[in-house]
Tab-separated table of C-alpha atoms in Angstrom:
chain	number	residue	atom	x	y	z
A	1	UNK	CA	16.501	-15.775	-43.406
A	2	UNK	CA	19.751	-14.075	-43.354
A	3	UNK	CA	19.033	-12.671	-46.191
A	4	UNK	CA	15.448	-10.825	-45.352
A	5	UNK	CA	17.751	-7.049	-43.987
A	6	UNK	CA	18.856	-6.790	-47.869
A	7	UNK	CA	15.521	-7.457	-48.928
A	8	UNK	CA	13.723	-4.599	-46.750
A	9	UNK	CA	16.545	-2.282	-47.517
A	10	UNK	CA	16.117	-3.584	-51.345
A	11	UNK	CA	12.690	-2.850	-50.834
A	12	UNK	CA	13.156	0.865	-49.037
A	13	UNK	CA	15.476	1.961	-51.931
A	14	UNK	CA	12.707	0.902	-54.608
A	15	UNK	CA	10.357	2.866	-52.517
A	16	UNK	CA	12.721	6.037	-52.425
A	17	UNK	CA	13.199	5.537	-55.903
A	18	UNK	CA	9.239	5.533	-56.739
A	19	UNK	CA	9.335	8.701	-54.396
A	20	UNK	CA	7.465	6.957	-51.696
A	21	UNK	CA	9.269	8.431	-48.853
A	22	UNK	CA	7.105	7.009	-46.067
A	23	UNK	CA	6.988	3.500	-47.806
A	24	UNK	CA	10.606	3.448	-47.775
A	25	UNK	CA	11.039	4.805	-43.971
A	26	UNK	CA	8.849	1.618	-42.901
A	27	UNK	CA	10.625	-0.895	-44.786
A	28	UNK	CA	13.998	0.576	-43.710
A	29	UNK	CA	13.114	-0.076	-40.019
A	30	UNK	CA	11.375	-3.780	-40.111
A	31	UNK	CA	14.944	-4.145	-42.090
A	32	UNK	CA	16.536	-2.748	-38.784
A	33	UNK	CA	14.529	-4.604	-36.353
A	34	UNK	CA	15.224	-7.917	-38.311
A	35	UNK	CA	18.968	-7.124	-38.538
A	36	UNK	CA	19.246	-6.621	-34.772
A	37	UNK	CA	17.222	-9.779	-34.335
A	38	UNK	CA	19.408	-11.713	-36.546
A	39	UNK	CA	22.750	-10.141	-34.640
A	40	UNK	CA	21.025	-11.167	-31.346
A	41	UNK	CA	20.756	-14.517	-32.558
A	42	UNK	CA	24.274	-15.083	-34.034
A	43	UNK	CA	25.593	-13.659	-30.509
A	44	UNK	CA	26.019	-16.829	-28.817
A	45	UNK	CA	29.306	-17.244	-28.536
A	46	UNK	CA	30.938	-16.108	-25.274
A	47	UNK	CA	33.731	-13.439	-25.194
A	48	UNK	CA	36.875	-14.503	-23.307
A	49	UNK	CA	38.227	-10.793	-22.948
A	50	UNK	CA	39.698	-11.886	-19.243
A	51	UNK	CA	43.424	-10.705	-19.116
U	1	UNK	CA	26.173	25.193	-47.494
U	2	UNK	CA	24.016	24.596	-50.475
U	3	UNK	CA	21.241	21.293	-51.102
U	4	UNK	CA	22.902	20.920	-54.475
U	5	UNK	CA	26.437	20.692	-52.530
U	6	UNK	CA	24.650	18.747	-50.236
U	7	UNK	CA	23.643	16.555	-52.505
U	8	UNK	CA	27.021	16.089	-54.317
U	9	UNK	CA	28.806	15.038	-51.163
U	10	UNK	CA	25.763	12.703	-50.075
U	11	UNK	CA	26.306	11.279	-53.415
U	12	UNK	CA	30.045	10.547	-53.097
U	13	UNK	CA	29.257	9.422	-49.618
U	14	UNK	CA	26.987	6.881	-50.819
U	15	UNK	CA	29.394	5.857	-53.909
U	16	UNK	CA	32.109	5.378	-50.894
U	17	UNK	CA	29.911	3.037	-49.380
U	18	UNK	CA	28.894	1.330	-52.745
U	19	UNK	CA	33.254	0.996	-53.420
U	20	UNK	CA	33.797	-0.566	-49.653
U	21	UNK	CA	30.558	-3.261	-50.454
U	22	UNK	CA	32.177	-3.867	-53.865
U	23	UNK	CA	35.619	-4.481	-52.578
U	24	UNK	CA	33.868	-7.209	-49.872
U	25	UNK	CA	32.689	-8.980	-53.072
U	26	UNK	CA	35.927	-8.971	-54.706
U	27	UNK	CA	37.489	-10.773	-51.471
U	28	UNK	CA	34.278	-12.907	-51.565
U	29	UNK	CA	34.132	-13.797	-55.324
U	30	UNK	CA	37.823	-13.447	-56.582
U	31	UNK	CA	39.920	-14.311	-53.036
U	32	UNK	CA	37.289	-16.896	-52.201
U	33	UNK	CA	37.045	-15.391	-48.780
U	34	UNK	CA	33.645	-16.477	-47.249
U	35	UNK	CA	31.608	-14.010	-45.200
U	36	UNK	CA	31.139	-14.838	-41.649
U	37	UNK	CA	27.649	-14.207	-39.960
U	38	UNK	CA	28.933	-11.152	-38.645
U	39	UNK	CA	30.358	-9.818	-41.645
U	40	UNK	CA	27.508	-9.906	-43.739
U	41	UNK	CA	25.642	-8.279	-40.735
U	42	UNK	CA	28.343	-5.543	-40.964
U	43	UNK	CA	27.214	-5.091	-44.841
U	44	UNK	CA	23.423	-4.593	-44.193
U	45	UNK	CA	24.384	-2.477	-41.437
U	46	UNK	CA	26.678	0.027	-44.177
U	47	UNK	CA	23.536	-0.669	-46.322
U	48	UNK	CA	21.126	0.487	-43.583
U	49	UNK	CA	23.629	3.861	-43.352
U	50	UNK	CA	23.714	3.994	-46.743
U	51	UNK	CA	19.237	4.042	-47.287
U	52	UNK	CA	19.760	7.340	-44.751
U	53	UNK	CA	22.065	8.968	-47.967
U	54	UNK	CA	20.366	7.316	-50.685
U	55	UNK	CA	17.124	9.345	-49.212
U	56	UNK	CA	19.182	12.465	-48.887
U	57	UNK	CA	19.986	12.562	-52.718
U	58	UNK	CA	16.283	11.629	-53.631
U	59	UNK	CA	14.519	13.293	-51.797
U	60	UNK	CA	16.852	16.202	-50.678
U	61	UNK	CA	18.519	16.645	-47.463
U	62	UNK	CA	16.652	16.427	-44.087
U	63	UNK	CA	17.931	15.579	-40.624
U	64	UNK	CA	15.931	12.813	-40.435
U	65	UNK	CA	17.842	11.393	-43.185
U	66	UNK	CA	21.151	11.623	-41.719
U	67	UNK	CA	19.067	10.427	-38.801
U	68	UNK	CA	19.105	6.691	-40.869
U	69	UNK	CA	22.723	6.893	-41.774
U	70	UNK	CA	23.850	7.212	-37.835
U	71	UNK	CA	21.677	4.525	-36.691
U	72	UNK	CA	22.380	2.269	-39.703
U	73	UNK	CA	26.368	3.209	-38.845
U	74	UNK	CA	26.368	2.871	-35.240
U	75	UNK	CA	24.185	-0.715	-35.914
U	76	UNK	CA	26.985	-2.083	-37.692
U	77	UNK	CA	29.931	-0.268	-35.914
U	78	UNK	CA	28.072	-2.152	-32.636
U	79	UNK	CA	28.340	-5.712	-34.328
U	80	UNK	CA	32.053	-4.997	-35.796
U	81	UNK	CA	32.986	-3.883	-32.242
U	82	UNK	CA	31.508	-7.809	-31.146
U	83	UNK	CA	33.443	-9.362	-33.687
U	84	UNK	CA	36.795	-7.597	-32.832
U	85	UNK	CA	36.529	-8.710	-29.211
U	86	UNK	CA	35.891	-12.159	-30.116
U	87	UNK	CA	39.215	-11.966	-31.262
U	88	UNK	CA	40.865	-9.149	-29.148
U	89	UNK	CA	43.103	-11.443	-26.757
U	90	UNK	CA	46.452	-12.341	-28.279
U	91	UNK	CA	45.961	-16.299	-29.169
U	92	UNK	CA	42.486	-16.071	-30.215
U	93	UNK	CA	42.426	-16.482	-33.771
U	94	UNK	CA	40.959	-13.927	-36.165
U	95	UNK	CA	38.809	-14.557	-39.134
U	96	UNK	CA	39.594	-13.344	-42.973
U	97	UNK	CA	42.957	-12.496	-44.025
U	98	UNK	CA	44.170	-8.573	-43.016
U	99	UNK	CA	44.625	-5.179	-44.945
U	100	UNK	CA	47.106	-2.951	-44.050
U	101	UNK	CA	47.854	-4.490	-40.997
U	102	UNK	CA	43.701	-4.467	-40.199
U	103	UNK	CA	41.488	-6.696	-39.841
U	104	UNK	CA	38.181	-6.348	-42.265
U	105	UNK	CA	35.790	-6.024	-39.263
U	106	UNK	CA	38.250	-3.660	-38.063
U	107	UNK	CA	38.052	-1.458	-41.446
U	108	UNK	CA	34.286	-1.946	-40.888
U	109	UNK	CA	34.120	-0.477	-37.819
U	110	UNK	CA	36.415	2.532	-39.059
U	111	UNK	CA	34.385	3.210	-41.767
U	112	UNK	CA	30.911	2.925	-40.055
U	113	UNK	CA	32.538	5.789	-37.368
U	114	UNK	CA	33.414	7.869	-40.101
U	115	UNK	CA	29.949	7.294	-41.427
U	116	UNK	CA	28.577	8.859	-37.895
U	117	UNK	CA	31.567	11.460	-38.309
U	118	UNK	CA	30.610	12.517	-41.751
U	119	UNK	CA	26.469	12.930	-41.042
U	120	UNK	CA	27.474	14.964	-37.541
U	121	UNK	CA	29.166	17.522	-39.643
U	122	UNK	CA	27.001	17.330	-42.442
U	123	UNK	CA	24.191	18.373	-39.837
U	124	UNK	CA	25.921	21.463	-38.930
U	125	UNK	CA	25.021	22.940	-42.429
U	126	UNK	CA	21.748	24.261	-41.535
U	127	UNK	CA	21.165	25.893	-45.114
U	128	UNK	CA	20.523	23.211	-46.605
U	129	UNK	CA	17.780	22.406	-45.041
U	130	UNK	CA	15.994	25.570	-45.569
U	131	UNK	CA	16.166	24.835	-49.667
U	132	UNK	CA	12.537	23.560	-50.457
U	133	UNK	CA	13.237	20.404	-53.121
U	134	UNK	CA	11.046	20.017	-55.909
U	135	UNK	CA	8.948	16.725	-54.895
U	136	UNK	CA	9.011	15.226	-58.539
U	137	UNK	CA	12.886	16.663	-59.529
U	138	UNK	CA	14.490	14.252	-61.692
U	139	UNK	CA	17.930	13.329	-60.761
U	140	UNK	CA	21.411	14.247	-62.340
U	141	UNK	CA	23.496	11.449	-64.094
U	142	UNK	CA	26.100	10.729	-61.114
U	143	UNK	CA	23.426	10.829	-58.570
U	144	UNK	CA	20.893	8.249	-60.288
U	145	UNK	CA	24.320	6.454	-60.914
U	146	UNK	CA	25.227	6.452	-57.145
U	147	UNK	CA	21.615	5.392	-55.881
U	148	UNK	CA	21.374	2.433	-59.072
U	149	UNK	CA	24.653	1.041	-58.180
U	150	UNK	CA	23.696	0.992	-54.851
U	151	UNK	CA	19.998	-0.595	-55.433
U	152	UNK	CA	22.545	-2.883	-57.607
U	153	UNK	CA	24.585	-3.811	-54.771
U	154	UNK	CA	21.779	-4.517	-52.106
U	155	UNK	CA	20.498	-6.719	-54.304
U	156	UNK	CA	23.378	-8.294	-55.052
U	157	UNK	CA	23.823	-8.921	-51.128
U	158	UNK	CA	20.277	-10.838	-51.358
U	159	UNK	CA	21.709	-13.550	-53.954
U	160	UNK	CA	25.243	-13.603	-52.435
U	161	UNK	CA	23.464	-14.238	-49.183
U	162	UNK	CA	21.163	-16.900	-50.056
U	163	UNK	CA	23.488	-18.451	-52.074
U	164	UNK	CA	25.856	-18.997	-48.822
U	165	UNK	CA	23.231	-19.571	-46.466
U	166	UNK	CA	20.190	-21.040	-48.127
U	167	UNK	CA	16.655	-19.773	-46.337
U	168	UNK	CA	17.953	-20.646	-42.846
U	169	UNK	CA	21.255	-18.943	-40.185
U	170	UNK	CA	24.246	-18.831	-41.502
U	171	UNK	CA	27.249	-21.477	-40.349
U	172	UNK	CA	29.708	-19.749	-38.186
U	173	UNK	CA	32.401	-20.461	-40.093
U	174	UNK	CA	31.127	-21.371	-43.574
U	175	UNK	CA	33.517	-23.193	-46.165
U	176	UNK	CA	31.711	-23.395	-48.842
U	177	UNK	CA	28.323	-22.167	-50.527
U	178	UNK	CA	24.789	-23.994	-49.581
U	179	UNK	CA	23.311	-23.783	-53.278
U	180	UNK	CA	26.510	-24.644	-54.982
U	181	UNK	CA	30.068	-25.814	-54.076
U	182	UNK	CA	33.181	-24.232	-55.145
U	183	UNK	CA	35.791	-26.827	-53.457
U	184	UNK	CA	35.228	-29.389	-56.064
């Protein structure tokens, strides 16, 4: 699962490559969206910052 | 400024960003130094940044493009920011081993800024905008070179990644691989 951001972005470059500049716009933001899911999911851990 | 100097420093932009995710593979693969979570959120985010430059060189510059690269930047400058205050208070701990007195997070974060840094002043060049590209314009030799290696990396990223993690999360603080062991 951790792996699916590298995928889409895999998968946006390919499209830029093959010139498919609205191809690879989509698939570089569901690569986004899953990366800031992922983040929100490995933020669990609670900051002690108090000085 | 010109598209075709536009397009040579997108292309060492993205061949800066291709050197810093080389360099984490080096600490992964020859210093044995297991990504974190975090840190190989911090790569996708560079990689994110770097799909905003990559489209730059392909498909010439627009400001949606640099568009990308800030939001792909400020994405992973956001989760390097959480990982240096999980370790921000004296006594703490700190994960990885430092450079030049820095953390690697801490590098990430400095380099995702200068990302956002670098596409700000880039967008002040308005000329380059006004340059119509040729939509099937083949690319030069360092270009396709800078977008390959970078395809190269990303993909790279996919096996390192499911090589440490399997299909599932990642462990927090992983210690060795999931498909393999290397503390035999």
């Amino acid at each position: 699962m951790m792996s699916l951001p590298f995928v889409l972005f895999a998968c946006a470059i390919g499209a830029a490559w093959m010139r498919q500049r609205g191809v690879s716009l989509g698939f570089w933001l569901i690569g986004l969206v899953t990366m800031l899911i992922l983040f929100r999911v490995h933020v669990t851990e609670v900051l002690s910052i108090q000085l | 400024m010109s598209a075709e100097l536009s397009k040579l420093l997108n292309t060492l932009g993205l061949l800066a960003i291709g050197t810093v995710l080389t360099m984490a593979f080096i600490d992964q693969v020859w210093f044995g130094e297991l990504p974190c979570p975090l840190c190989i959120l911090q790569r996708a985010g560079l990689i994110a940044a770097g799909c905003g430059i990559a489209l730059n060189i392909v498909f010439g510059p627009k400001p949606s493009h640099y568009g990308l690269a800030i939001i792909g930047a400020v994405a992973s400058a956001g989760i390097s920011i959480r990982q240096i205050l999980l370790h921000v208070v004296p006594g703490t701990g700190f994960y990885g081993p430092d450079v030049l007195g820095l953390h690697l997070y801490t590098w990430a974060f400095l380099f995702a800024v200068a990302i956002v840094l670098g596409s700000a002043i880039m967008l002040l060049s308005d000329r380059q905008f006004s340059q119509v590209q040729p939509s099937s314009g083949r690319l030069k030799a360092l270009p396709l070179t800078a977008v390959l290696l970078f395809l190269i990396l990303t993909i790279a990223n996919i096996f390192s990644t499911v090589a440490l993690c399997g299909g599932g999360l990642c462990p927090e603080e992983p210690d060795d691989y999931e498909l393999f062991s290397i503390n035999d």
